[in-house]
PDB file of C-alpha atoms in Angstrom:
ATOM      1  CA  MET A 297     122.324  61.163  95.535  1.00  0.00           C
ATOM      2  CA  THR A 298     120.866  58.367  98.428  1.00  0.00           C
ATOM      3  CA  ARG A 299     118.433  60.164 100.720  1.00  0.00           C
ATOM      4  CA  THR A 300     118.212  59.218 104.715  1.00  0.00           C
ATOM      5  CA  ALA A 301     114.870  57.289 105.617  1.00  0.00           C
ATOM      6  CA  GLY A 302     112.895  60.522 107.499  1.00  0.00           C
ATOM      7  CA  THR A 303     114.431  63.328 106.242  1.00  0.00           C
ATOM      8  CA  ARG A 304     113.175  65.599 103.944  1.00  0.00           C
ATOM      9  CA  PRO A 305     114.472  67.229 100.756  1.00  0.00           C
ATOM     10  CA  PRO A 306     115.288  70.810 101.088  1.00  0.00           C
ATOM     11  CA  GLY A 307     113.047  72.313  98.607  1.00  0.00           C
ATOM     12  CA  LEU A 308     112.486  75.571  97.022  1.00  0.00           C
ATOM     13  CA  GLY A 309     113.269  76.996 100.972  1.00  0.00           C
ATOM     14  CA  ALA A 310     116.339  75.651 100.790  1.00  0.00           C
ATOM     15  CA  ALA A 311     117.089  76.949  97.896  1.00  0.00           C
ATOM     16  CA  LEU A 312     116.251  80.447  98.190  1.00  0.00           C
ATOM     17  CA  GLY A 313     118.127  80.862 101.282  1.00  0.00           C
ATOM     18  CA  TRP A 314     121.297  79.438  99.177  1.00  0.00           C
ATOM     19  CA  GLU A 315     120.665  81.956  96.470  1.00  0.00           C
ATOM     20  CA  VAL A 316     120.481  84.255  99.351  1.00  0.00           C
ATOM     21  CA  VAL A 317     123.629  83.871 100.877  1.00  0.00           C
ATOM     22  CA  LYS A 318     125.329  83.577  97.373  1.00  0.00           C
ATOM     23  CA  LEU A 319     123.852  86.964  96.454  1.00  0.00           C
ATOM     24  CA  ALA A 320     124.830  88.155  99.398  1.00  0.00           C
ATOM     25  CA  ALA A 321     128.651  87.035  99.445  1.00  0.00           C
ATOM     26  CA  GLN A 322     129.305  88.645  95.774  1.00  0.00           C
ATOM     27  CA  VAL A 323     130.820  92.186  96.123  1.00  0.00           C
ATOM     28  CA  ARG A 324     129.460  93.495  93.052  1.00  0.00           C
ATOM     29  CA  SER A 325     125.439  93.524  94.567  1.00  0.00           C
ATOM     30  CA  ARG A 326     126.737  95.020  98.052  1.00  0.00           C
ATOM     31  CA  ALA A 327     128.114  97.101  95.749  1.00  0.00           C
ATOM     32  CA  LEU A 328     125.097  98.118  94.288  1.00  0.00           C
ATOM     33  CA  LEU A 329     123.615  98.377  97.078  1.00  0.00           C
ATOM     34  CA  ALA A 330     125.986 101.177  98.293  1.00  0.00           C
ATOM     35  CA  ALA A 331     126.338 103.007  94.913  1.00  0.00           C
ATOM     36  CA  ALA A 332     122.143 103.555  95.635  1.00  0.00           C
ATOM     37  CA  LEU A 333     122.571 104.667  98.645  1.00  0.00           C
ATOM     38  CA  ILE A 334     125.540 107.286  98.495  1.00  0.00           C
ATOM     39  CA  VAL A 335     124.816 107.895  94.836  1.00  0.00           C
ATOM     40  CA  PRO A 336     121.627 110.770  94.864  1.00  0.00           C
ATOM     41  CA  VAL A 337     123.762 112.057  98.069  1.00  0.00           C
ATOM     42  CA  VAL A 338     126.192 112.931  95.795  1.00  0.00           C
ATOM     43  CA  VAL A 339     123.873 114.301  93.106  1.00  0.00           C
ATOM     44  CA  VAL A 340     122.139 115.611  95.110  1.00  0.00           C
ATOM     45  CA  LEU A 341     124.806 117.730  96.832  1.00  0.00           C
ATOM     46  CA  VAL A 342     126.021 118.785  93.218  1.00  0.00           C
ATOM     47  CA  LEU A 343     122.413 120.015  92.371  1.00  0.00           C
ATOM     48  CA  ASP A 344     122.225 122.174  95.133  1.00  0.00           C
ATOM     49  CA  GLY A 345     125.204 124.129  94.622  1.00  0.00           C
ATOM     50  CA  GLN A 346     124.417 124.167  90.657  1.00  0.00           C
ATOM     51  CA  GLN A 347     123.528 128.031  89.645  1.00  0.00           C
ATOM     52  CA  GLN A 348     121.242 127.307  87.056  1.00  0.00           C
ATOM     53  CA  PRO A 349     119.325 124.278  87.628  1.00  0.00           C
ATOM     54  CA  PRO A 350     118.079 121.457  84.316  1.00  0.00           C
ATOM     55  CA  SER A 351     115.516 123.604  84.038  1.00  0.00           C
ATOM     56  CA  ASP A 352     114.710 122.112  80.590  1.00  0.00           C
ATOM     57  CA  THR A 353     113.179 118.460  83.159  1.00  0.00           C
ATOM     58  CA  ILE A 354     110.617 117.565  84.060  1.00  0.00           C
ATOM     59  CA  TYR A 355     110.380 119.186  88.084  1.00  0.00           C
ATOM     60  CA  GLY A 356     114.162 120.638  87.069  1.00  0.00           C
ATOM     61  CA  ARG A 357     112.851 124.131  87.225  1.00  0.00           C
ATOM     62  CA  HIS A 358     111.617 123.618  90.934  1.00  0.00           C
ATOM     63  CA  ILE A 359     115.107 122.089  92.555  1.00  0.00           C
ATOM     64  CA  HIS A 360     115.868 124.636  94.084  1.00  0.00           C
ATOM     65  CA  ASP A 361     112.970 126.341  95.439  1.00  0.00           C
ATOM     66  CA  SER A 362     111.265 122.122  97.225  1.00  0.00           C
ATOM     67  CA  GLY A 363     113.552 119.297  98.574  1.00  0.00           C
ATOM     68  CA  TYR A 364     110.528 117.294  97.044  1.00  0.00           C
ATOM     69  CA  ALA A 365     111.472 118.284  93.225  1.00  0.00           C
ATOM     70  CA  VAL A 366     114.885 116.640  94.266  1.00  0.00           C
ATOM     71  CA  PRO A 367     113.271 112.686  93.458  1.00  0.00           C
ATOM     72  CA  LEU A 368     110.881 113.313  91.380  1.00  0.00           C
ATOM     73  CA  LEU A 369     113.748 114.843  88.960  1.00  0.00           C
ATOM     74  CA  MET A 370     115.953 111.917  89.809  1.00  0.00           C
ATOM     75  CA  LEU A 371     112.536 109.410  89.389  1.00  0.00           C
ATOM     76  CA  ALA A 372     112.440 110.606  85.747  1.00  0.00           C
ATOM     77  CA  PHE A 373     116.516 110.593  84.982  1.00  0.00           C
ATOM     78  CA  ALA A 374     116.023 107.245  86.347  1.00  0.00           C
ATOM     79  CA  ALA A 375     113.076 106.139  84.023  1.00  0.00           C
ATOM     80  CA  GLN A 376     116.128 106.639  81.613  1.00  0.00           C
ATOM     81  CA  TRP A 377     118.308 104.271  81.698  1.00  0.00           C
ATOM     82  CA  VAL A 378     119.690 103.180  85.897  1.00  0.00           C
ATOM     83  CA  LEU A 379     116.641 101.093  86.849  1.00  0.00           C
ATOM     84  CA  PRO A 380     116.695  99.259  83.987  1.00  0.00           C
ATOM     85  CA  LEU A 381     119.982  98.997  84.956  1.00  0.00           C
ATOM     86  CA  LEU A 382     119.794  97.809  88.118  1.00  0.00           C
ATOM     87  CA  ALA A 383     116.976  95.713  87.198  1.00  0.00           C
ATOM     88  CA  ALA A 384     119.614  93.296  84.872  1.00  0.00           C
ATOM     89  CA  VAL A 385     123.084  93.378  87.295  1.00  0.00           C
ATOM     90  CA  VAL A 386     121.296  90.706  89.612  1.00  0.00           C
ATOM     91  CA  ALA A 387     118.864  88.902  87.278  1.00  0.00           C
ATOM     92  CA  GLY A 388     120.888  88.929  84.148  1.00  0.00           C
ATOM     93  CA  ASP A 389     123.609  87.064  85.532  1.00  0.00           C
ATOM     94  CA  ILE A 390     121.998  85.219  87.958  1.00  0.00           C
ATOM     95  CA  PHE A 391     121.018  82.057  85.802  1.00  0.00           C
ATOM     96  CA  ALA A 392     124.265  83.140  82.924  1.00  0.00           C
ATOM     97  CA  GLY A 393     126.592  82.787  85.655  1.00  0.00           C
ATOM     98  CA  GLU A 394     125.713  79.233  86.594  1.00  0.00           C
ATOM     99  CA  ASP A 395     126.834  78.557  82.630  1.00  0.00           C
ATOM    100  CA  GLN A 396     129.899  81.122  82.757  1.00  0.00           C
ATOM    101  CA  HIS A 397     131.159  78.496  86.063  1.00  0.00           C
ATOM    102  CA  GLY A 398     129.807  75.482  84.416  1.00  0.00           C
ATOM    103  CA  THR A 399     128.141  75.147  88.454  1.00  0.00           C
ATOM    104  CA  TRP A 400     124.932  73.613  86.781  1.00  0.00           C
ATOM    105  CA  LYS A 401     125.128  70.127  87.663  1.00  0.00           C
ATOM    106  CA  THR A 402     126.828  70.644  90.812  1.00  0.00           C
ATOM    107  CA  LEU A 403     123.247  72.737  92.030  1.00  0.00           C
ATOM    108  CA  LEU A 404     121.097  70.247  91.297  1.00  0.00           C
ATOM    109  CA  THR A 405     122.253  67.195  92.838  1.00  0.00           C
ATOM    110  CA  ARG A 406     121.455  69.508  96.607  1.00  0.00           C
ATOM    111  CA  SER A 407     118.359  67.439  95.543  1.00  0.00           C
ATOM    112  CA  VAL A 408     116.147  70.402  94.938  1.00  0.00           C
ATOM    113  CA  SER A 409     114.304  70.112  90.992  1.00  0.00           C
ATOM    114  CA  ARG A 410     114.621  73.059  88.703  1.00  0.00           C
ATOM    115  CA  THR A 411     111.376  74.157  89.236  1.00  0.00           C
ATOM    116  CA  GLN A 412     113.227  74.605  92.864  1.00  0.00           C
ATOM    117  CA  VAL A 413     115.836  76.469  91.401  1.00  0.00           C
ATOM    118  CA  PHE A 414     114.005  78.542  89.033  1.00  0.00           C
ATOM    119  CA  TRP A 415     111.587  80.327  91.710  1.00  0.00           C
ATOM    120  CA  ALA A 416     114.590  80.439  94.037  1.00  0.00           C
ATOM    121  CA  LYS A 417     116.451  82.529  91.115  1.00  0.00           C
ATOM    122  CA  ALA A 418     113.459  84.324  90.136  1.00  0.00           C
ATOM    123  CA  LEU A 419     112.245  85.892  94.077  1.00  0.00           C
ATOM    124  CA  THR A 420     116.162  86.526  95.342  1.00  0.00           C
ATOM    125  CA  ALA A 421     116.428  89.119  91.757  1.00  0.00           C
ATOM    126  CA  ALA A 422     112.759  89.793  92.522  1.00  0.00           C
ATOM    127  CA  GLY A 423     113.553  90.278  96.213  1.00  0.00           C
ATOM    128  CA  TYR A 424     117.055  91.999  96.018  1.00  0.00           C
ATOM    129  CA  ASN A 425     115.835  95.000  93.291  1.00  0.00           C
ATOM    130  CA  LEU A 426     112.793  95.804  95.130  1.00  0.00           C
ATOM    131  CA  LEU A 427     115.636  96.136  98.035  1.00  0.00           C
ATOM    132  CA  VAL A 428     117.555  98.791  95.254  1.00  0.00           C
ATOM    133  CA  LEU A 429     115.051 100.602  94.375  1.00  0.00           C
ATOM    134  CA  THR A 430     113.524 101.023  98.314  1.00  0.00           C
ATOM    135  CA  VAL A 431     117.268 102.364  98.688  1.00  0.00           C
ATOM    136  CA  PHE A 432     117.556 104.255  96.059  1.00  0.00           C
ATOM    137  CA  ALA A 433     114.232 106.196  96.870  1.00  0.00           C
ATOM    138  CA  GLY A 434     114.924 106.658 100.345  1.00  0.00           C
ATOM    139  CA  SER A 435     118.107 107.999  99.966  1.00  0.00           C
ATOM    140  CA  THR A 436     117.006 109.807  97.070  1.00  0.00           C
ATOM    141  CA  THR A 437     114.272 111.518  99.368  1.00  0.00           C
ATOM    142  CA  GLY A 438     115.966 112.360 102.617  1.00  0.00           C
ATOM    143  CA  ALA A 439     118.739 113.629 100.813  1.00  0.00           C
ATOM    144  CA  GLY A 440     116.167 116.022  99.508  1.00  0.00           C
ATOM    145  CA  LEU A 441     114.786 117.077 101.732  1.00  0.00           C
ATOM    146  CA  LEU A 442     118.152 117.694 104.837  1.00  0.00           C
ATOM    147  CA  ILE A 443     119.730 119.305 101.507  1.00  0.00           C
ATOM    148  CA  VAL A 444     116.780 121.606 100.149  1.00  0.00           C
ATOM    149  CA  GLY A 445     114.388 121.169 102.565  1.00  0.00           C
ATOM    150  CA  THR A 446     110.134 120.682 103.039  1.00  0.00           C
ATOM    151  CA  GLN A 447     108.577 123.781 101.345  1.00  0.00           C
ATOM    152  CA  PRO A 448     105.629 122.987  99.508  1.00  0.00           C
ATOM    153  CA  LEU A 449     105.807 120.955  96.186  1.00  0.00           C
ATOM    154  CA  THR A 450     104.682 122.838  92.932  1.00  0.00           C
ATOM    155  CA  GLY A 451     102.352 120.141  91.072  1.00  0.00           C
ATOM    156  CA  LEU A 452     102.439 119.994  87.065  1.00  0.00           C
ATOM    157  CA  GLY A 453      99.324 122.158  87.021  1.00  0.00           C
ATOM    158  CA  GLY A 454     101.226 124.682  88.887  1.00  0.00           C
ATOM    159  CA  GLN A 455      98.925 124.222  91.702  1.00  0.00           C
ATOM    160  CA  SER A 456     100.870 123.767  95.290  1.00  0.00           C
ATOM    161  CA  ILE A 457     101.135 120.413  97.565  1.00  0.00           C
ATOM    162  CA  ALA A 458     101.250 120.981 101.290  1.00  0.00           C
ATOM    163  CA  SER A 459     104.409 119.313 102.595  1.00  0.00           C
ATOM    164  CA  ALA A 460     102.839 116.465 104.412  1.00  0.00           C
ATOM    165  CA  THR A 461     100.430 115.478 100.834  1.00  0.00           C
ATOM    166  CA  ALA A 462     103.578 116.269  98.447  1.00  0.00           C
ATOM    167  CA  LEU A 463     105.788 113.023 100.352  1.00  0.00           C
ATOM    168  CA  ARG A 464     102.888 110.716 100.449  1.00  0.00           C
ATOM    169  CA  LEU A 465     102.799 111.271  96.662  1.00  0.00           C
ATOM    170  CA  ILE A 466     106.668 111.289  95.971  1.00  0.00           C
ATOM    171  CA  LEU A 467     106.143 107.697  97.949  1.00  0.00           C
ATOM    172  CA  ALA A 468     103.212 106.669  95.936  1.00  0.00           C
ATOM    173  CA  ALA A 469     105.586 107.445  92.662  1.00  0.00           C
ATOM    174  CA  TRP A 470     107.964 106.432  93.933  1.00  0.00           C
ATOM    175  CA  ALA A 471     106.084 103.008  94.372  1.00  0.00           C
ATOM    176  CA  THR A 472     104.474 103.043  90.609  1.00  0.00           C
ATOM    177  CA  ALA A 473     108.329 102.209  90.175  1.00  0.00           C
ATOM    178  CA  ILE A 474     107.705  99.099  90.949  1.00  0.00           C
ATOM    179  CA  PRO A 475     105.905  97.097  88.333  1.00  0.00           C
ATOM    180  CA  PRO A 476     108.140  98.223  85.468  1.00  0.00           C
ATOM    181  CA  ILE A 477     110.927  96.819  87.664  1.00  0.00           C
ATOM    182  CA  LEU A 478     109.731  93.343  88.151  1.00  0.00           C
ATOM    183  CA  GLY A 479     109.355  93.441  84.030  1.00  0.00           C
ATOM    184  CA  PHE A 480     112.573  94.585  83.509  1.00  0.00           C
ATOM    185  CA  THR A 481     113.686  92.147  86.147  1.00  0.00           C
ATOM    186  CA  ALA A 482     111.520  89.221  84.372  1.00  0.00           C
ATOM    187  CA  LEU A 483     113.326  89.868  80.994  1.00  0.00           C
ATOM    188  CA  ALA A 484     116.974  89.789  82.434  1.00  0.00           C
ATOM    189  CA  LEU A 485     116.357  86.814  83.509  1.00  0.00           C
ATOM    190  CA  LEU A 486     115.080  85.310  80.087  1.00  0.00           C
ATOM    191  CA  LEU A 487     117.396  86.933  78.002  1.00  0.00           C
ATOM    192  CA  SER A 488     120.066  85.292  81.103  1.00  0.00           C
ATOM    193  CA  VAL A 489     118.664  82.198  80.250  1.00  0.00           C
ATOM    194  CA  ARG A 490     118.193  82.300  76.872  1.00  0.00           C
ATOM    195  CA  THR A 491     121.756  83.782  75.907  1.00  0.00           C
ATOM    196  CA  ARG A 492     123.829  82.161  78.893  1.00  0.00           C
ATOM    197  CA  ASN A 493     125.927  85.318  79.047  1.00  0.00           C
ATOM    198  CA  PRO A 494     126.188  87.596  81.590  1.00  0.00           C
ATOM    199  CA  ALA A 495     127.089  90.155  79.370  1.00  0.00           C
ATOM    200  CA  LEU A 496     124.350  89.930  77.467  1.00  0.00           C
ATOM    201  CA  GLY A 497     122.125  89.547  80.026  1.00  0.00           C
ATOM    202  CA  ILE A 498     123.028  92.341  82.062  1.00  0.00           C
ATOM    203  CA  ALA A 499     123.492  95.165  78.556  1.00  0.00           C
ATOM    204  CA  ALA A 500     120.998  93.921  76.857  1.00  0.00           C
ATOM    205  CA  PRO A 501     117.677  94.988  79.008  1.00  0.00           C
ATOM    206  CA  VAL A 502     119.496  98.115  79.095  1.00  0.00           C
ATOM    207  CA  VAL A 503     119.184  98.650  75.444  1.00  0.00           C
ATOM    208  CA  LEU A 504     116.082  97.210  74.654  1.00  0.00           C
ATOM    209  CA  GLY A 505     115.141  99.746  77.461  1.00  0.00           C
ATOM    210  CA  PHE A 506     116.401 103.508  75.521  1.00  0.00           C
ATOM    211  CA  ALA A 507     114.623 100.875  72.382  1.00  0.00           C
ATOM    212  CA  MET A 508     111.918 101.450  73.592  1.00  0.00           C
ATOM    213  CA  GLN A 509     112.378 105.037  74.905  1.00  0.00           C
ATOM    214  CA  LEU A 510     113.040 106.393  71.336  1.00  0.00           C
ATOM    215  CA  LEU A 511     109.921 104.370  69.717  1.00  0.00           C
ATOM    216  CA  GLY A 512     107.774 105.377  73.085  1.00  0.00           C
ATOM    217  CA  SER A 513     108.517 108.960  71.670  1.00  0.00           C
ATOM    218  CA  VAL A 514     107.784 108.546  68.219  1.00  0.00           C
ATOM    219  CA  SER A 515     104.470 110.564  67.404  1.00  0.00           C
ATOM    220  CA  GLY A 516     101.031 108.401  65.770  1.00  0.00           C
ATOM    221  CA  LEU A 517     102.435 104.754  68.150  1.00  0.00           C
ATOM    222  CA  ASP A 518      99.480 105.989  70.726  1.00  0.00           C
ATOM    223  CA  LEU A 519      98.839 102.193  71.912  1.00  0.00           C
ATOM    224  CA  THR A 520     102.264 101.150  71.022  1.00  0.00           C
ATOM    225  CA  ARG A 521     103.520 103.057  73.704  1.00  0.00           C
ATOM    226  CA  LYS A 522     100.686 101.811  75.958  1.00  0.00           C
ATOM    227  CA  LEU A 523     102.826  98.373  76.017  1.00  0.00           C
ATOM    228  CA  LEU A 524     106.315  99.909  76.175  1.00  0.00           C
ATOM    229  CA  LEU A 525     107.991  98.408  79.094  1.00  0.00           C
ATOM    230  CA  THR A 526     109.305 101.792  79.553  1.00  0.00           C
ATOM    231  CA  THR A 527     106.059 103.903  79.471  1.00  0.00           C
ATOM    232  CA  PRO A 528     104.270 103.021  83.396  1.00  0.00           C
ATOM    233  CA  PHE A 529     108.270 104.203  84.607  1.00  0.00           C
ATOM    234  CA  GLU A 530     105.761 107.774  83.619  1.00  0.00           C
ATOM    235  CA  ALA A 531     102.447 106.726  85.592  1.00  0.00           C
ATOM    236  CA  TRP A 532     103.208 109.157  87.697  1.00  0.00           C
ATOM    237  CA  HIS A 533     102.656 112.063  85.911  1.00  0.00           C
ATOM    238  CA  GLY A 534      99.130 111.958  86.527  1.00  0.00           C
ATOM    239  CA  LEU A 535      99.718 111.751  90.413  1.00  0.00           C
ATOM    240  CA  PHE A 536     100.559 115.842  90.784  1.00  0.00           C
ATOM    241  CA  ALA A 537      98.223 117.960  88.088  1.00  0.00           C
ATOM    242  CA  ALA A 538      96.048 120.232  89.014  1.00  0.00           C
ATOM    243  CA  ARG A 539      93.284 117.258  88.830  1.00  0.00           C
ATOM    244  CA  PRO A 540      94.730 113.687  89.549  1.00  0.00           C
ATOM    245  CA  PHE A 541      94.550 110.650  87.262  1.00  0.00           C
ATOM    246  CA  THR A 542      95.447 107.298  87.586  1.00  0.00           C
ATOM    247  CA  GLY A 543      94.597 106.051  84.409  1.00  0.00           C
ATOM    248  CA  PRO A 544      98.237 105.535  83.247  1.00  0.00           C
ATOM    249  CA  LEU A 545      98.435 103.677  86.099  1.00  0.00           C
ATOM    250  CA  THR A 546      96.346 101.003  85.764  1.00  0.00           C
ATOM    251  CA  THR A 547      97.338 100.544  82.145  1.00  0.00           C
ATOM    252  CA  GLY A 548     101.417 100.335  83.253  1.00  0.00           C
ATOM    253  CA  LEU A 549      99.886  97.897  85.506  1.00  0.00           C
ATOM    254  CA  ALA A 550      98.854  95.699  83.503  1.00  0.00           C
ATOM    255  CA  VAL A 551     101.302  95.908  80.729  1.00  0.00           C
ATOM    256  CA  SER A 552     103.910  95.603  83.165  1.00  0.00           C
ATOM    257  CA  ALA A 553     102.507  92.053  84.539  1.00  0.00           C
ATOM    258  CA  GLY A 554     102.125  90.416  80.590  1.00  0.00           C
ATOM    259  CA  TRP A 555     105.933  91.592  80.612  1.00  0.00           C
ATOM    260  CA  THR A 556     106.643  89.701  83.836  1.00  0.00           C
ATOM    261  CA  VAL A 557     104.285  86.698  83.010  1.00  0.00           C
ATOM    262  CA  LEU A 558     105.651  86.484  79.445  1.00  0.00           C
ATOM    263  CA  CYS A 559     109.432  86.452  80.089  1.00  0.00           C
ATOM    264  CA  LEU A 560     108.862  84.607  83.296  1.00  0.00           C
ATOM    265  CA  ALA A 561     107.047  81.709  81.713  1.00  0.00           C
ATOM    266  CA  GLY A 562     109.414  81.742  78.616  1.00  0.00           C
ATOM    267  CA  ALA A 563     112.393  82.346  80.915  1.00  0.00           C
ATOM    268  CA  TYR A 564     110.819  78.688  83.387  1.00  0.00           C
ATOM    269  CA  LEU A 565     109.856  76.728  79.934  1.00  0.00           C
ATOM    270  CA  SER A 566     114.203  77.470  78.200  1.00  0.00           C
ATOM    271  CA  LEU A 567     115.663  76.323  81.221  1.00  0.00           C
ATOM    272  CA  ARG A 568     112.907  73.573  81.427  1.00  0.00           C
ATOM    273  CA  ARG A 569     114.000  72.142  78.285  1.00  0.00           C
ATOM    274  CA  ARG A 570     117.288  72.996  78.948  1.00  0.00           C
ATOM    275  CA  ASP A 571     120.458  69.858  78.500  1.00  0.00           C
ATOM    276  CA  ILE A 572     122.091  71.140  81.161  1.00  0.00           C
ATOM    277  CA  THR A 573     124.442  67.628  81.254  1.00  0.00           C
ATOM    278  CA  GLY A 574     127.673  69.264  79.215  1.00  0.00           C
ATOM    279  CA  GLY A 575     127.633  71.861  82.928  1.00  0.00           C
TER     280      GLY A 575
END
């Protein structure tokens, strides 16, 4: 493509804008956002109508006592497979979709480099996933407080947590999901680049998340468990102890950062070295 003198190439900002527009036009991405907004309300209504609370799960026994227990129950449940799935739905397809539709050559003739395309897609996927997490957390918390109420919350040590403090801690608990969500996003990006298959890019992170959950439940593997990407999803427990502690949060942040950097580096190098001349 011949560039007119005095004009500037599109750059990362333009590539990012294209990716955001493409993502906004997808029915799947809009449907996922709508589900993150609506499904928690339905689940909270069902839980509130149950005579027997799910007492065998963390905070399950308290969901009729305080609306603040509901988002914590939902966070613990979602960490098992929902959050890895939410992270992978867009990220697992965003590179492989170009292979599936044979649009790489068209994309790379827009005067943007592979590096700019890579970061535009990675930033779009990460931004979208953080938006979904925010909507999911907001809907879950809002539904719990509106439907069940704002009674004080019982901490994991049996202590009573006042309403204002409980809300602050719940927001902090959901915020602790951001680092592992970004880690799973990077893992899905890597699989999307490597497999060139959208189905694998979406399903494989969920399966790996299950495998990590199972491995984390095996006794005697304390060091291995700390290095799993699913373990940081449980780091919020320390915030609700009678004597709060934040060591798992620091470890989870470091582990998630390590997974994110390694997966992004692998995805970037794989894309840089690929022969895309075939489409």
